[in-house]
Amino acid sequence: MINVSKIKKGIVLDHINEGQGYKLFSQLKLDEIEDVVVLLRNIPSRKMGKKDLIKIETDLLLDFTVLGLIDPDITVNIIENGEMVRKIKLQLPEKVTDIMKCKNPRCITNYEKVRHVEFTLSDPQKREYRCEYCDSPTSL
Amino acid sequence: MNKTKHLIEPKDFTVEELDDIFRLADDIIAAPMKYLEVCKGRLLASLFYEPSTRTRFSFEAAMLRLGGQVIGFDDPSASSTSKGESLADTIMTVSCYADIAVLRHPREGTAKLASKFSPDMPIINAGDGGHQHPTQTLTDLLTIRHYKNKFTDHVIGVCGDLKFGRTIHSLVKAMSRYKNVRFIFISPEELKMPQYILDELDSASYTQTNNLEMVIDQLDILYMSRVQRERFVSEEEYLRLKDYYVLDNTKLQKAKNDMIIMHPLPRVNEISVEVDDDPRAVYFQQAKFGMFVRMALIMKLLNLEVER
Ligand SMILES: [Zn+2]
């Protein structure tokens, strides 16, 4: 049995909605990094019933913009020397580039090669963004 | 350095800039001979990735009447696009020849994308799918200004397909910037104004109804629109709704004497031919204002002036 309970230095993503851990794992491209990564699923939680959790043993910082976009309610703990030193409060980013794709089938960005399409937050409740080209609402 | 200005959507111009364009258009209408050579030696590229004879003629007539010349295509299968050339490459090539370009395209957001590859050549959006068609809005505004002398204090009835009507959404947004403008939205339940447009309006500034006759006596402006076949998923739905409103002389009896009737054209059945002789019908004049406002727009974007 590998001991996954403690990491010395890195990041713990806590309070991930049940079943969302693997999706997050892929969206953050954690399969592409060389560091130790642990995905825990279906952990009993008093608040959430069940939750998922990801631990990453790393010196690098994650792109918290992407994380805020995927789920701003995830708790991010930064670990140093085996201790939690800092919590990061996630926010929905005001502007997003290179993460989303416009979902409007009539949008030019789905036909021409368009780099760095910018999406602007239009409805924080629905986590909805608007495409800079066609103004259609899109979410991740 | 003068930053190149494009017209992609109506809000690219402030109310003051619009006024400037309309004043210039007024002067062109009053003394067109003064403007015969303003664009001498200038070239307009007319890039129509889908045919729209009406809009293309209006732009080309505008440029020719300013003494400029026109190149372009209105059939993309005859252009290098059919060989797989990207929009960016087309625009960068065209900007080597032309001073200004007009772009019509079936995909939404194309004009904006084109403007990013055109640092020196102004781009005018002549329609990008169901998204924006700002020169139609300028045309509507100049028509209102001409017949009503002001943009404030009007009751505007907007009738027909309010759900998919791009020109209508754009006109409503533009007119809502002026003081004391009230809208009455007239449509069948299925074609009501979308909520996101209503959300941007002051809720006291509009009412909704499905009965044109009941409200026609309150209107200063009646803007009729066509129900477009291509917006419907099923043919039955289109056939059921296409003749929902027909404006005829009987309905017009209750309307004010100085109400104006507008329509972006082409019409199908929504305005009976007998209405054409009514002095309140200005829809055939709109095309003329469309040309004049495009003349003013071309001059403005090219920073050209004549002494007034
Ligand atoms: Zn888009």
PDB file of C-alpha atoms in Angstrom, chain A residues 26-108:
ATOM      1  CA  SER A  26      -7.606  15.597 -17.505  1.00  0.00           C
ATOM      2  CA  GLN A  27      -8.464  19.273 -17.852  1.00  0.00           C
ATOM      3  CA  LEU A  28      -5.403  20.254 -15.839  1.00  0.00           C
ATOM      4  CA  LYS A  29      -3.380  17.832 -17.995  1.00  0.00           C
ATOM      5  CA  LEU A  30      -1.966  16.157 -14.882  1.00  0.00           C
ATOM      6  CA  ASP A  31      -1.212  13.064 -16.945  1.00  0.00           C
ATOM      7  CA  GLU A  32       1.465  15.097 -18.696  1.00  0.00           C
ATOM      8  CA  ILE A  33       3.521  16.103 -15.654  1.00  0.00           C
ATOM      9  CA  GLU A  34       6.362  14.073 -14.195  1.00  0.00           C
ATOM     10  CA  ASP A  35       5.586  14.785 -10.553  1.00  0.00           C
ATOM     11  CA  VAL A  36       3.750  12.472  -8.194  1.00  0.00           C
ATOM     12  CA  VAL A  37       0.022  12.921  -8.605  1.00  0.00           C
ATOM     13  CA  VAL A  38      -2.660  11.169  -6.609  1.00  0.00           C
ATOM     14  CA  LEU A  39      -6.326  11.176  -7.436  1.00  0.00           C
ATOM     15  CA  LEU A  40      -8.632  10.073  -4.630  1.00  0.00           C
ATOM     16  CA  ARG A  41     -12.257   9.392  -5.419  1.00  0.00           C
ATOM     17  CA  ASN A  42     -15.427   8.929  -3.392  1.00  0.00           C
ATOM     18  CA  ILE A  43     -13.967  10.043  -0.065  1.00  0.00           C
ATOM     19  CA  PRO A  44     -16.692  10.296   2.607  1.00  0.00           C
ATOM     20  CA  SER A  45     -17.283  13.945   3.486  1.00  0.00           C
ATOM     21  CA  ARG A  46     -19.564  15.395   6.124  1.00  0.00           C
ATOM     22  CA  LYS A  47     -20.362  18.477   4.051  1.00  0.00           C
ATOM     23  CA  MET A  48     -20.610  16.905   0.611  1.00  0.00           C
ATOM     24  CA  GLY A  49     -21.556  13.279   1.205  1.00  0.00           C
ATOM     25  CA  LYS A  50     -18.741  12.128  -1.045  1.00  0.00           C
ATOM     26  CA  LYS A  51     -15.945  14.120  -2.565  1.00  0.00           C
ATOM     27  CA  ASP A  52     -12.893  13.743  -4.763  1.00  0.00           C
ATOM     28  CA  LEU A  53      -9.412  15.015  -3.967  1.00  0.00           C
ATOM     29  CA  ILE A  54      -6.171  15.499  -5.890  1.00  0.00           C
ATOM     30  CA  LYS A  55      -2.668  15.736  -4.420  1.00  0.00           C
ATOM     31  CA  ILE A  56       0.253  16.889  -6.495  1.00  0.00           C
ATOM     32  CA  GLU A  57       3.815  16.703  -5.195  1.00  0.00           C
ATOM     33  CA  THR A  58       5.419  19.563  -7.084  1.00  0.00           C
ATOM     34  CA  ASP A  59       7.451  22.772  -7.005  1.00  0.00           C
ATOM     35  CA  LEU A  60       5.360  24.318  -9.748  1.00  0.00           C
ATOM     36  CA  LEU A  61       2.204  26.350  -9.405  1.00  0.00           C
ATOM     37  CA  LEU A  62      -0.911  25.339 -11.262  1.00  0.00           C
ATOM     38  CA  ASP A  63      -2.867  27.606 -13.583  1.00  0.00           C
ATOM     39  CA  PHE A  64      -5.485  28.723 -11.088  1.00  0.00           C
ATOM     40  CA  THR A  65      -7.418  30.543 -13.821  1.00  0.00           C
ATOM     41  CA  VAL A  66      -8.373  27.218 -15.359  1.00  0.00           C
ATOM     42  CA  LEU A  67      -9.206  25.841 -11.975  1.00  0.00           C
ATOM     43  CA  GLY A  68     -11.485  28.780 -11.128  1.00  0.00           C
ATOM     44  CA  LEU A  69     -13.204  28.318 -14.428  1.00  0.00           C
ATOM     45  CA  ILE A  70     -13.839  24.618 -13.888  1.00  0.00           C
ATOM     46  CA  ASP A  71     -15.093  24.953 -10.328  1.00  0.00           C
ATOM     47  CA  PRO A  72     -14.537  28.043  -8.161  1.00  0.00           C
ATOM     48  CA  ASP A  73     -15.688  26.124  -5.066  1.00  0.00           C
ATOM     49  CA  ILE A  74     -12.685  23.802  -4.992  1.00  0.00           C
ATOM     50  CA  THR A  75     -10.369  24.410  -2.042  1.00  0.00           C
ATOM     51  CA  VAL A  76      -6.697  24.845  -2.957  1.00  0.00           C
ATOM     52  CA  ASN A  77      -4.157  24.154  -0.227  1.00  0.00           C
ATOM     53  CA  ILE A  78      -0.475  24.885  -0.719  1.00  0.00           C
ATOM     54  CA  ILE A  79       1.758  22.511   1.204  1.00  0.00           C
ATOM     55  CA  GLU A  80       5.332  23.138   2.292  1.00  0.00           C
ATOM     56  CA  ASN A  81       7.391  20.915   4.624  1.00  0.00           C
ATOM     57  CA  GLY A  82       4.379  18.716   5.084  1.00  0.00           C
ATOM     58  CA  GLU A  83       2.295  21.595   6.440  1.00  0.00           C
ATOM     59  CA  MET A  84      -0.535  23.566   4.881  1.00  0.00           C
ATOM     60  CA  VAL A  85       0.887  27.092   4.538  1.00  0.00           C
ATOM     61  CA  ARG A  86      -1.691  28.846   2.420  1.00  0.00           C
ATOM     62  CA  LYS A  87      -5.207  28.493   1.015  1.00  0.00           C
ATOM     63  CA  ILE A  88      -5.967  30.017  -2.349  1.00  0.00           C
ATOM     64  CA  LYS A  89      -9.392  31.513  -2.957  1.00  0.00           C
ATOM     65  CA  LEU A  90     -10.459  30.704  -6.487  1.00  0.00           C
ATOM     66  CA  GLN A  91     -12.296  33.176  -8.645  1.00  0.00           C
ATOM     67  CA  LEU A  92     -14.092  33.060 -11.938  1.00  0.00           C
ATOM     68  CA  PRO A  93     -11.726  34.838 -14.310  1.00  0.00           C
ATOM     69  CA  GLU A  94     -13.109  37.974 -16.014  1.00  0.00           C
ATOM     70  CA  LYS A  95     -11.480  37.059 -19.320  1.00  0.00           C
ATOM     71  CA  VAL A  96     -10.403  33.693 -20.654  1.00  0.00           C
ATOM     72  CA  THR A  97      -8.321  32.787 -23.695  1.00  0.00           C
ATOM     73  CA  ASP A  98      -7.199  29.439 -25.102  1.00  0.00           C
ATOM     74  CA  ILE A  99      -9.271  27.344 -22.715  1.00  0.00           C
ATOM     75  CA  MET A 100     -12.754  27.587 -24.176  1.00  0.00           C
ATOM     76  CA  LYS A 101     -14.080  27.004 -27.633  1.00  0.00           C
ATOM     77  CA  CYS A 102     -17.093  28.866 -29.004  1.00  0.00           C
ATOM     78  CA  LYS A 103     -20.134  26.614 -29.029  1.00  0.00           C
ATOM     79  CA  ASN A 104     -22.003  28.586 -31.679  1.00  0.00           C
ATOM     80  CA  PRO A 105     -21.941  26.352 -34.777  1.00  0.00           C
ATOM     81  CA  ARG A 106     -22.256  29.433 -36.996  1.00  0.00           C
ATOM     82  CA  CYS A 107     -19.263  31.212 -35.437  1.00  0.00           C
ATOM     83  CA  ILE A 108     -16.313  31.959 -37.729  1.00  0.00           C
TER      84      ILE A 108
END
